[in-house]
Amino acid sequence: MPGVRYERKSKAISPLDVQMAIKMSRTPSAKAREIEWRDTECAGLTLRITKTDAAWLIRRRDRTIKIGRCAEVPLPTARYIAHRTREAAKRGRDLKVFVETLVKLRSHGFSGHKSYDDSLEWETADEIADDNSELGRRRLRGETHSVWTWRQLTEQFLSEKLPDLKEKYRDRYARYLRLPEFALLNDRPVAEVTAADLEVVRDRMLAAYRPSTVHRAVRQGREMLTWAWSYHAAKAGLDQVQHAWWERWSVKYKWKVRHHTPKIEEIARTMVIADMFTHLSDNEHETYPGTIGALWAAGLTAQRTGSLLALRPDRLFAPEKKAKLPGWKIANWTAEEMKGGKDGGRPHALPVPPEALKVLERYYKASGGTSEWMFSGRKSNERITQSALNLLMYRLQGRVFDHRGKNKPDRPGKPGPKAAKKAKVRVDLFAYYGIRPWTLHDIRRTLGEFLDDKRLGGAASAILGHKLPRDDMPERERMAPVTEIHYNSSQRIALKAEGMALWSQALLAACEKERKALTRKPRPPALPRQSGR
């Protein structure tokens, strides 16, 4: 500050002196003058006190560089920075850039009891302040020159990872790395994140989500750190890391192997009660026709719900005349719409019998008959989601969860975690009608066993879209236009049609039988009146 005369004094600055300086700058009655204390323990380090602030400076013969406010930069950190700045000056570094970078790197998680010589942040700051280094050249070009924080690492990783994933899976993948519990790390430089930090994040997630969700988030977090270490070590501040210590970051989780194979009668009974009881609570809307139609379609086609719900009316094509399938239509999905393994998705065509088509068309008309999607919800321009279809299955079993009641992690001074709210109780129609619990994916297992008994195991694999041994699809067929998919010889239309005819006939016959039986059984108690459709 030109024209200002400071009262200067040299002394071994102590933590008590720092507290007093901060108090003097904040207390009007103290009538603080412009004072500078030069630290005799660290050459060049100066504490300046004014009427509005107390700050650390590095005084050199040619220039003065501000480190930061005393309230934000502890005394050991200020000495560390001054010490490293003297060394950087001997190497001809840009001292202003060096100090600014080192302050950012040391501002998180620094312990006042830690020796200021036992960390390596200065090496990163030194490289950034070196005009001839890669990071220095990036700084001169105006590019971001500081090392990544956890938030920046997440965004950089996702920008490279997501384009390699299927479009429908990208949002779900990104969601796990953006869970609110990662906010603890978002502003921390990656180099300062410790195993203890990762454990805290994991434990907070375990208090808020199911183990399967935490397992996915932790696995993707490890993948992200390994990517940074392998390809962007300097940018992430991991260039001095000798081993992937984060691989120890894990969560106890055991995959649940499902062995449910519902009987055809149980699948049919579920489809019928979903159609009969659309109003399950006075406080909830009726189940949309598109959702009921999607449930019936899942039963009749045994397709994965992710692909099934992407079906559109204009993707139902008439088969070739030589196929001799009058009244049938062939549903088509592209490779992108199908589930892919290591080899990616494969286009899929499924012949649908006339009796099954009538069911699909009935529900399509009930939901408005104008949507571009075969299964639409309240808004005709939006298709039913997988979660909506799963929720229907839960509601039929009397399980309706309030997602606002999830466990919350501890808060300072508020021990916990808090107990989750219990699920709302509804009439369990599965139990009332003698249906064992099952999931929509289990239909695929039932169809496979049904056709195996008919000696049509090959048809089952083709219908389900399984890749068979030596079943490598040529790139030409994989990339064929959707209107041509059902003409490809690899689609085995005739074989699929044989299996689909048997399956749909058996299931629809079971539905008729179950409907007659259910109408004779007393109505479940505590259910609201049905408006009927």
Coordinates of C-alpha atoms in Angstrom, one line a residue:
M1 CA 0.0 0.0 0.0
P2 CA 1.8 3.2 -1.2
G3 CA 2.1 6.0 1.3
V4 CA 1.4 3.8 4.3
R5 CA 4.1 3.6 7.0
Y6 CA 4.1 0.4 8.9
E7 CA 5.3 -0.2 12.4
R8 CA 7.7 -3.1 11.9
K9 CA 9.1 -5.6 14.4
S10 CA 11.0 -8.8 14.1
K11 CA 10.0 -11.7 16.4
A12 CA 9.6 -15.5 16.4
I13 CA 5.9 -15.5 15.6
S14 CA 3.9 -17.9 17.7
P15 CA 0.3 -19.3 17.3
L16 CA -0.7 -16.9 20.1
D17 CA 0.6 -14.0 18.1
V18 CA -1.5 -15.0 15.1
Q19 CA -4.6 -15.2 17.3
M20 CA -3.9 -11.7 18.7
A21 CA -3.3 -10.3 15.2
I22 CA -6.6 -11.6 14.0
K23 CA -8.4 -10.2 17.0
M24 CA -6.7 -6.8 16.5
S25 CA -7.9 -6.6 12.9
R26 CA -11.4 -7.5 13.9
T27 CA -11.9 -5.3 17.0
P28 CA -12.6 -1.6 16.2
S29 CA -11.9 -0.7 19.8
A30 CA -8.4 -2.0 19.6
K31 CA -7.5 0.9 17.2
A32 CA -5.1 -1.3 15.3
R33 CA -2.3 0.5 13.5
E34 CA -0.6 -0.7 10.3
I35 CA 1.8 -3.2 11.8
E36 CA 4.2 -5.8 10.3
W37 CA 5.8 -8.6 12.2
R38 CA 8.8 -10.3 10.5
D39 CA 9.2 -13.9 11.5
T40 CA 12.7 -14.7 12.6
E41 CA 12.0 -18.4 12.3
C42 CA 11.4 -18.2 8.6
A43 CA 13.3 -15.7 6.4
G44 CA 11.0 -13.5 4.3
L45 CA 7.7 -14.4 6.1
T46 CA 5.8 -11.4 7.3
L47 CA 2.5 -11.0 9.2
R48 CA 0.8 -7.7 8.3
I49 CA -2.0 -6.3 10.5
T50 CA -4.4 -3.6 9.3
K51 CA -7.6 -2.2 10.6
T52 CA -9.6 -4.7 8.5
D53 CA -7.4 -7.8 8.1
A54 CA -4.4 -9.8 9.2
A55 CA -2.5 -11.5 6.3
W56 CA 0.7 -13.4 5.5
L57 CA 3.2 -12.0 3.1
I58 CA 6.5 -13.1 1.6
R59 CA 8.8 -10.0 1.4
R60 CA 11.7 -10.1 -1.1
R61 CA 14.0 -7.4 -2.3
D62 CA 12.3 -7.2 -5.7
R63 CA 8.7 -7.9 -4.8
T64 CA 6.1 -8.7 -2.1
I65 CA 3.8 -11.8 -2.6
K66 CA 0.7 -12.3 -0.6
I67 CA 0.1 -15.8 0.8
G68 CA -3.4 -15.3 2.3
R69 CA -5.4 -14.3 5.3
C70 CA -4.1 -15.5 8.7
A71 CA -7.6 -16.8 9.5
E72 CA -7.4 -19.2 6.6
V73 CA -3.7 -20.1 6.4
P74 CA -2.2 -21.6 9.6
L75 CA 1.3 -20.6 10.8
P76 CA 3.0 -23.9 9.8
T77 CA 1.5 -23.7 6.3
A78 CA 2.7 -20.1 5.9
R79 CA 6.2 -21.1 6.9
Y80 CA 6.1 -24.1 4.6
I81 CA 5.1 -21.9 1.6
A82 CA 7.7 -19.3 2.4
H83 CA 10.4 -22.0 2.7
R84 CA 9.4 -23.6 -0.6
T85 CA 9.2 -20.2 -2.4
R86 CA 12.8 -19.4 -1.6
E87 CA 13.8 -22.7 -3.3
A88 CA 11.6 -22.0 -6.2
A89 CA 13.2 -18.5 -6.7
K90 CA 16.6 -20.2 -7.1
R91 CA 15.1 -22.3 -10.0
G92 CA 13.7 -19.2 -11.7
R93 CA 10.0 -20.0 -11.2
D94 CA 7.1 -17.6 -11.5
L95 CA 6.8 -17.0 -7.8
K96 CA 3.3 -15.5 -7.9
V97 CA 2.0 -18.6 -9.7
F98 CA 4.0 -20.9 -7.4
V99 CA 2.5 -19.4 -4.2
E100 CA -1.1 -19.2 -5.5
T101 CA -0.9 -22.9 -6.6
L102 CA 0.7 -24.1 -3.4
V103 CA -1.9 -22.2 -1.2
K104 CA -4.7 -24.1 -3.1
L105 CA -3.0 -27.4 -2.7
R106 CA -2.2 -26.9 1.0
S107 CA -5.6 -25.4 2.0
H108 CA -7.4 -28.7 2.5
G109 CA -6.8 -31.1 5.4
F110 CA -3.5 -29.5 6.6
S111 CA -2.7 -30.4 10.2
G112 CA -0.8 -27.8 12.2
H113 CA 1.2 -30.6 13.8
K114 CA 2.5 -31.9 10.5
S115 CA 6.1 -31.0 9.5
Y116 CA 6.1 -28.6 6.5
D117 CA 8.8 -30.7 4.8
D118 CA 7.0 -34.0 4.6
S119 CA 4.6 -33.4 1.7
L120 CA 5.1 -33.2 -2.1
E121 CA 2.5 -30.6 -3.2
W122 CA 5.4 -28.2 -3.9
E123 CA 6.5 -30.4 -6.8
T124 CA 3.2 -29.9 -8.6
A125 CA 3.3 -26.2 -7.9
D126 CA 6.9 -26.0 -9.1
E127 CA 6.0 -27.7 -12.4
I128 CA 3.0 -25.3 -12.9
A129 CA 5.3 -22.3 -12.2
D130 CA 7.9 -23.6 -14.7
D131 CA 7.3 -22.1 -18.1
N132 CA 9.1 -24.9 -19.8
S133 CA 7.1 -27.8 -18.3
E134 CA 3.9 -29.3 -19.8
L135 CA 1.7 -27.8 -17.0
G136 CA 3.5 -24.5 -17.3
R137 CA 2.9 -24.4 -21.1
R138 CA -0.7 -25.1 -20.5
R139 CA -0.9 -22.2 -18.0
L140 CA 0.7 -19.9 -20.5
R141 CA -1.9 -21.0 -23.1
G142 CA -4.6 -20.0 -20.7
E143 CA -5.7 -23.5 -19.8
T144 CA -6.5 -24.7 -16.3
H145 CA -3.3 -25.3 -14.6
S146 CA -4.2 -26.4 -11.1
V147 CA -4.4 -30.1 -10.3
W148 CA -7.9 -31.6 -10.3
T149 CA -10.2 -31.6 -7.4
W150 CA -12.4 -34.6 -6.9
R151 CA -15.3 -32.8 -8.7
Q152 CA -13.0 -32.0 -11.7
L153 CA -11.8 -35.6 -11.8
T154 CA -15.3 -36.9 -11.8
E155 CA -16.3 -34.6 -14.7
Q156 CA -13.2 -35.4 -16.7
F157 CA -13.6 -39.1 -16.2
L158 CA -17.3 -39.0 -17.2
S159 CA -16.6 -36.9 -20.3
E160 CA -14.4 -39.7 -21.6
K161 CA -16.2 -42.7 -20.1
L162 CA -19.9 -42.0 -21.0
P163 CA -19.5 -41.9 -24.8
D164 CA -18.3 -45.5 -24.7
L165 CA -21.5 -46.6 -22.9
K166 CA -24.9 -47.1 -24.4
E167 CA -26.9 -43.9 -24.4
K168 CA -29.7 -45.4 -22.2
Y169 CA -27.1 -46.4 -19.5
R170 CA -25.1 -43.1 -19.3
D171 CA -27.3 -41.2 -16.9
R172 CA -27.5 -44.2 -14.5
Y173 CA -23.7 -44.7 -14.6
A174 CA -23.0 -41.0 -13.9
R175 CA -25.6 -40.9 -11.1
Y176 CA -23.5 -43.3 -8.9
L177 CA -20.4 -41.0 -9.1
R178 CA -22.5 -37.9 -8.3
L179 CA -24.2 -39.2 -5.2
P180 CA -24.6 -36.4 -2.6
E181 CA -22.2 -38.3 -0.2
F182 CA -19.3 -37.4 -2.5
A183 CA -19.8 -33.7 -1.6
L184 CA -17.4 -34.3 1.2
L185 CA -14.6 -34.7 -1.4
N186 CA -15.7 -32.5 -4.2
D187 CA -13.5 -29.5 -3.4
R188 CA -10.5 -31.6 -2.2
P189 CA -7.5 -32.0 -4.5
V190 CA -7.4 -35.6 -5.6
A191 CA -3.8 -36.0 -4.2
E192 CA -5.1 -35.2 -0.7
V193 CA -7.9 -37.7 -0.6
T194 CA -7.0 -40.5 1.8
A195 CA -8.2 -44.0 2.5
A196 CA -9.9 -42.7 5.6
D197 CA -11.8 -40.1 3.5
L198 CA -13.1 -42.9 1.2
E199 CA -14.2 -45.0 4.1
V200 CA -16.2 -42.1 5.5
V201 CA -18.0 -41.6 2.1
R202 CA -18.7 -45.3 1.9
D203 CA -20.1 -45.5 5.4
R204 CA -22.4 -42.5 4.8
M205 CA -23.6 -44.2 1.6
L206 CA -24.3 -47.4 3.5
A207 CA -26.5 -45.5 5.9
A208 CA -28.5 -44.0 3.0
Y209 CA -28.7 -46.7 0.3
R210 CA -28.9 -50.4 -0.3
P211 CA -25.6 -52.3 -0.4
S212 CA -25.9 -52.9 -4.1
T213 CA -26.0 -49.2 -4.8
V214 CA -22.9 -48.6 -2.6
H215 CA -21.1 -51.5 -4.2
R216 CA -21.7 -49.9 -7.6
A217 CA -20.6 -46.4 -6.5
V218 CA -17.4 -47.8 -4.9
R219 CA -16.5 -49.9 -7.9
Q220 CA -16.9 -47.0 -10.2
G221 CA -14.9 -44.7 -7.9
R222 CA -12.0 -47.2 -8.0
E223 CA -12.2 -47.3 -11.7
M224 CA -12.1 -43.5 -11.9
L225 CA -9.0 -43.2 -9.7
T226 CA -7.2 -45.9 -11.6
W227 CA -8.0 -44.1 -14.9
A228 CA -6.6 -40.9 -13.5
W229 CA -3.4 -42.6 -12.2
S230 CA -2.9 -44.4 -15.5
Y231 CA -3.5 -41.6 -18.0
H232 CA -3.5 -38.2 -16.2
A233 CA -1.3 -38.7 -13.2
A234 CA 0.2 -35.1 -13.2
K235 CA -3.2 -33.4 -13.7
A236 CA -4.7 -35.4 -10.9
G237 CA -1.7 -34.9 -8.6
L238 CA -1.1 -38.7 -8.5
D239 CA 2.3 -38.7 -10.3
Q240 CA 4.2 -39.5 -7.1
V241 CA 1.8 -42.4 -6.1
Q242 CA 3.6 -45.7 -6.3
H243 CA 0.7 -48.1 -6.0
A244 CA -3.1 -48.1 -6.4
W245 CA -3.9 -47.9 -2.7
W246 CA -7.5 -47.1 -3.4
E247 CA -8.1 -50.7 -4.6
R248 CA -8.5 -51.5 -0.9
W249 CA -11.6 -49.3 -0.9
S250 CA -14.5 -51.8 -0.9
V251 CA -17.8 -52.8 0.6
K252 CA -19.1 -56.1 1.8
Y253 CA -21.6 -57.2 -0.8
K254 CA -22.7 -60.6 -2.0
W255 CA -24.5 -61.0 -5.3
K256 CA -27.9 -62.5 -4.8
V257 CA -28.4 -65.4 -7.2
R258 CA -32.1 -65.6 -8.0
H259 CA -33.6 -69.1 -8.7
H260 CA -37.2 -68.1 -8.9
T261 CA -39.0 -69.8 -11.7
P262 CA -42.7 -68.9 -11.4
K263 CA -45.2 -71.3 -12.9
I264 CA -47.2 -70.2 -15.9
E265 CA -50.3 -70.1 -13.8
E266 CA -48.6 -67.7 -11.4
I267 CA -47.5 -65.4 -14.2
A268 CA -51.0 -65.5 -15.7
R269 CA -52.7 -64.9 -12.3
T270 CA -50.4 -61.8 -11.7
M271 CA -51.3 -60.4 -15.2
V272 CA -55.0 -60.9 -14.5
I273 CA -55.1 -59.3 -11.0
A274 CA -53.1 -56.3 -12.3
D275 CA -55.8 -55.9 -14.9
M276 CA -58.7 -56.4 -12.4
F277 CA -57.3 -54.2 -9.6
T278 CA -55.9 -51.0 -11.0
H279 CA -57.0 -48.9 -8.0
L280 CA -55.0 -50.1 -5.1
S281 CA -55.3 -47.2 -2.7
D282 CA -57.6 -44.2 -2.2
N283 CA -54.5 -42.0 -1.9
E284 CA -52.9 -43.1 -5.2
H285 CA -53.9 -42.8 -8.9
E286 CA -55.0 -45.8 -10.8
T287 CA -52.4 -47.8 -12.6
Y288 CA -52.0 -46.4 -16.2
P289 CA -53.2 -48.7 -19.0
G290 CA -49.7 -48.4 -20.6
T291 CA -48.2 -49.9 -17.4
I292 CA -50.6 -52.8 -17.4
G293 CA -50.0 -53.4 -21.1
A294 CA -46.2 -53.4 -20.4
L295 CA -46.8 -56.1 -17.8
W296 CA -48.8 -58.2 -20.2
A297 CA -46.2 -57.7 -22.9
A298 CA -43.4 -58.8 -20.6
G299 CA -45.3 -62.0 -19.9
L300 CA -46.2 -62.7 -23.6
T301 CA -42.7 -61.9 -25.0
A302 CA -40.3 -62.6 -22.1
Q303 CA -38.1 -59.7 -23.3
R304 CA -35.9 -57.7 -20.9
T305 CA -38.0 -54.7 -19.7
G306 CA -35.3 -52.2 -20.7
S307 CA -35.6 -53.2 -24.4
L308 CA -39.4 -54.0 -24.3
L309 CA -40.3 -50.5 -23.0
A310 CA -38.5 -48.9 -25.9
L311 CA -40.9 -50.6 -28.4
R312 CA -42.8 -48.4 -30.8
P313 CA -45.8 -49.2 -32.9
D314 CA -43.9 -48.3 -36.1
R315 CA -41.4 -51.0 -35.2
L316 CA -43.9 -53.8 -35.7
F317 CA -43.4 -55.0 -39.3
A318 CA -45.3 -57.5 -41.4
P319 CA -43.2 -60.7 -42.1
E320 CA -42.2 -61.8 -45.6
K321 CA -44.9 -63.8 -47.4
K322 CA -42.5 -66.8 -47.7
A323 CA -42.4 -66.9 -43.9
K324 CA -46.1 -68.0 -44.0
L325 CA -47.1 -66.2 -40.8
P326 CA -50.4 -64.6 -41.6
G327 CA -51.6 -62.0 -39.0
W328 CA -48.2 -62.0 -37.3
K329 CA -45.9 -59.0 -36.9
I330 CA -42.2 -58.8 -36.1
A331 CA -41.0 -56.5 -33.4
N332 CA -37.5 -55.0 -34.0
W333 CA -34.8 -53.6 -31.7
T334 CA -31.5 -52.2 -32.8
A335 CA -28.2 -53.3 -31.3
E336 CA -28.1 -50.0 -29.3
E337 CA -31.5 -50.8 -27.8
M338 CA -30.6 -54.3 -26.7
K339 CA -28.5 -55.3 -23.7
G340 CA -24.9 -55.7 -24.6
G341 CA -22.1 -57.7 -23.0
K342 CA -18.4 -57.4 -23.7
D343 CA -19.2 -57.6 -27.4
G344 CA -21.9 -55.0 -27.3
G345 CA -25.6 -55.3 -28.2
R346 CA -27.0 -57.3 -31.0
P347 CA -30.1 -56.4 -33.1
H348 CA -33.1 -58.5 -32.3
A349 CA -36.3 -59.4 -34.1
L350 CA -39.2 -61.2 -32.4
P351 CA -42.3 -62.6 -34.2
V352 CA -45.4 -61.8 -32.3
P353 CA -48.5 -64.1 -32.8
P354 CA -51.9 -62.5 -33.7
E355 CA -53.5 -63.3 -30.3
A356 CA -50.6 -61.5 -28.5
L357 CA -50.9 -58.6 -30.9
K358 CA -54.5 -58.1 -30.0
V359 CA -53.6 -57.8 -26.3
L360 CA -50.9 -55.2 -27.0
E361 CA -53.2 -53.2 -29.3
R362 CA -56.0 -53.2 -26.7
Y363 CA -53.8 -51.6 -24.1
Y364 CA -52.2 -49.2 -26.6
K365 CA -55.7 -47.9 -27.5
A366 CA -56.7 -47.7 -23.8
S367 CA -53.8 -45.4 -23.2
G368 CA -54.9 -43.0 -26.0
G369 CA -53.7 -44.8 -29.2
T370 CA -51.7 -41.8 -30.4
S371 CA -48.3 -42.2 -28.7
E372 CA -45.1 -42.9 -30.5
W373 CA -44.4 -45.4 -27.7
M374 CA -46.2 -48.8 -27.4
F375 CA -46.4 -48.3 -23.6
S376 CA -47.1 -44.7 -22.5
G377 CA -48.0 -43.2 -19.2
R378 CA -49.9 -40.2 -18.1
K379 CA -48.2 -38.1 -20.8
S380 CA -48.6 -39.8 -24.2
N381 CA -45.2 -38.5 -25.4
E382 CA -43.4 -40.3 -22.6
R383 CA -43.0 -44.0 -22.3
I384 CA -43.3 -46.1 -19.2
T385 CA -40.1 -46.5 -17.2
Q386 CA -38.6 -49.6 -15.7
S387 CA -39.1 -48.2 -12.3
A388 CA -42.8 -47.7 -12.9
L389 CA -43.2 -51.3 -14.0
N390 CA -41.2 -52.6 -11.0
L391 CA -43.3 -50.4 -8.7
L392 CA -46.4 -52.0 -10.1
M393 CA -45.1 -55.4 -9.0
Y394 CA -44.3 -54.0 -5.6
R395 CA -47.7 -52.6 -5.2
L396 CA -49.4 -55.9 -6.1
Q397 CA -47.3 -57.4 -3.2
G398 CA -48.4 -54.7 -0.8
R399 CA -45.0 -53.0 -0.9
V400 CA -45.0 -49.2 -1.6
F401 CA -41.9 -47.5 -0.5
D402 CA -41.5 -43.8 0.5
H403 CA -38.2 -42.9 -0.9
R404 CA -38.1 -39.7 1.2
G405 CA -37.6 -41.9 4.3
K406 CA -34.1 -43.2 3.5
N407 CA -31.6 -43.3 6.3
K408 CA -29.5 -40.2 6.7
P409 CA -25.9 -40.0 7.9
D410 CA -24.8 -38.5 11.2
R411 CA -24.8 -34.7 11.5
P412 CA -22.4 -32.8 13.9
G413 CA -23.7 -33.2 17.4
K414 CA -26.7 -35.3 16.1
P415 CA -25.8 -39.0 16.5
G416 CA -27.5 -41.4 14.2
P417 CA -28.1 -42.7 11.6
K418 CA -31.8 -42.0 11.7
A419 CA -34.1 -44.9 11.3
A420 CA -35.8 -45.1 7.9
K421 CA -39.5 -44.7 7.7
K422 CA -41.3 -48.0 7.3
A423 CA -42.8 -48.9 4.0
K424 CA -46.5 -48.1 3.6
V425 CA -48.7 -51.1 4.0
R426 CA -51.1 -52.2 1.2
V427 CA -53.1 -55.3 0.6
D428 CA -50.7 -58.1 -0.5
L429 CA -52.6 -59.5 -3.6
F430 CA -49.8 -62.0 -4.2
A431 CA -50.3 -63.6 -0.8
Y432 CA -54.1 -63.3 -1.0
Y433 CA -54.2 -65.2 -4.3
G434 CA -51.5 -67.7 -3.6
I435 CA -48.7 -66.3 -5.8
R436 CA -45.1 -66.8 -4.8
P437 CA -42.9 -63.6 -5.1
W438 CA -41.2 -63.3 -8.5
T439 CA -39.7 -60.6 -10.7
L440 CA -40.3 -59.7 -14.3
H441 CA -36.9 -61.1 -15.3
D442 CA -38.0 -64.5 -13.9
I443 CA -40.4 -64.9 -16.9
R444 CA -37.4 -65.6 -19.1
R445 CA -36.4 -68.5 -17.0
T446 CA -40.0 -69.9 -17.1
L447 CA -40.1 -69.6 -20.8
G448 CA -36.8 -71.3 -21.2
E449 CA -37.9 -74.3 -19.1
F450 CA -41.3 -74.5 -20.9
L451 CA -39.7 -74.7 -24.3
D452 CA -37.0 -77.0 -23.1
D453 CA -39.8 -79.4 -22.1
K454 CA -41.1 -79.1 -25.7
R455 CA -37.6 -79.8 -27.0
L456 CA -37.4 -76.3 -28.3
G457 CA -34.4 -75.1 -26.3
G458 CA -32.9 -73.5 -29.3
A459 CA -36.1 -71.5 -29.9
A460 CA -36.0 -70.3 -26.3
S461 CA -32.4 -69.0 -26.6
A462 CA -33.3 -67.2 -29.9
I463 CA -36.4 -65.6 -28.4
L464 CA -34.5 -64.4 -25.3
G465 CA -31.7 -62.9 -27.5
H466 CA -29.0 -65.1 -26.0
K467 CA -25.7 -65.4 -27.9
L468 CA -25.1 -69.0 -28.9
P469 CA -21.7 -70.7 -29.3
R470 CA -20.0 -69.6 -32.6
D471 CA -22.8 -67.1 -33.0
D472 CA -20.7 -64.1 -34.3
M473 CA -22.9 -61.7 -36.2
P474 CA -21.2 -60.0 -39.2
E475 CA -20.8 -56.3 -38.9
R476 CA -23.1 -55.8 -41.9
E477 CA -26.0 -57.5 -40.2
R478 CA -25.3 -55.8 -36.9
M479 CA -25.5 -52.4 -38.6
A480 CA -28.4 -53.2 -40.9
P481 CA -31.3 -50.7 -41.0
V482 CA -34.1 -51.5 -38.6
T483 CA -36.6 -52.3 -41.4
E484 CA -34.3 -55.1 -42.5
I485 CA -33.4 -56.7 -39.2
H486 CA -36.2 -59.3 -39.5
Y487 CA -35.0 -60.4 -42.9
N488 CA -31.5 -61.4 -41.6
S489 CA -31.0 -65.1 -41.6
S490 CA -29.3 -64.7 -38.2
Q491 CA -32.6 -63.8 -36.6
R492 CA -34.1 -67.4 -37.0
I493 CA -37.6 -66.1 -37.5
A494 CA -39.1 -69.5 -38.2
L495 CA -37.6 -71.0 -35.1
K496 CA -38.7 -68.1 -32.9
A497 CA -42.2 -68.2 -34.3
E498 CA -42.6 -71.9 -33.4
G499 CA -41.6 -71.2 -29.8
M500 CA -43.6 -68.0 -29.5
A501 CA -46.8 -69.7 -30.8
L502 CA -46.5 -72.4 -28.1
W503 CA -45.7 -69.9 -25.3
S504 CA -48.4 -67.3 -26.1
Q505 CA -51.1 -70.0 -26.5
A506 CA -50.2 -71.6 -23.1
L507 CA -50.0 -68.3 -21.3
L508 CA -53.2 -66.8 -22.7
A509 CA -55.1 -70.0 -22.0
A510 CA -53.8 -69.8 -18.4
C511 CA -55.0 -66.2 -18.2
E512 CA -58.5 -67.1 -19.2
K513 CA -58.6 -69.9 -16.7
E514 CA -57.3 -67.7 -13.9
R515 CA -59.8 -64.9 -14.7
K516 CA -62.7 -67.2 -14.4
A517 CA -61.4 -68.6 -11.1
L518 CA -60.7 -65.2 -9.6
T519 CA -64.1 -63.8 -10.4
R520 CA -65.6 -66.6 -8.2
K521 CA -63.3 -65.8 -5.2
P522 CA -64.3 -63.2 -2.6
R523 CA -63.0 -59.7 -3.2
P524 CA -59.8 -58.8 -1.1
P525 CA -60.7 -56.7 1.9
A526 CA -59.7 -53.0 2.3
L527 CA -59.4 -52.4 -1.5
P528 CA -61.1 -49.3 -2.9
R529 CA -63.8 -49.7 -5.5
Q530 CA -62.6 -50.2 -9.0
S531 CA -63.7 -47.8 -11.7
G532 CA -63.3 -50.5 -14.4
R533 CA -62.1 -50.2 -17.9

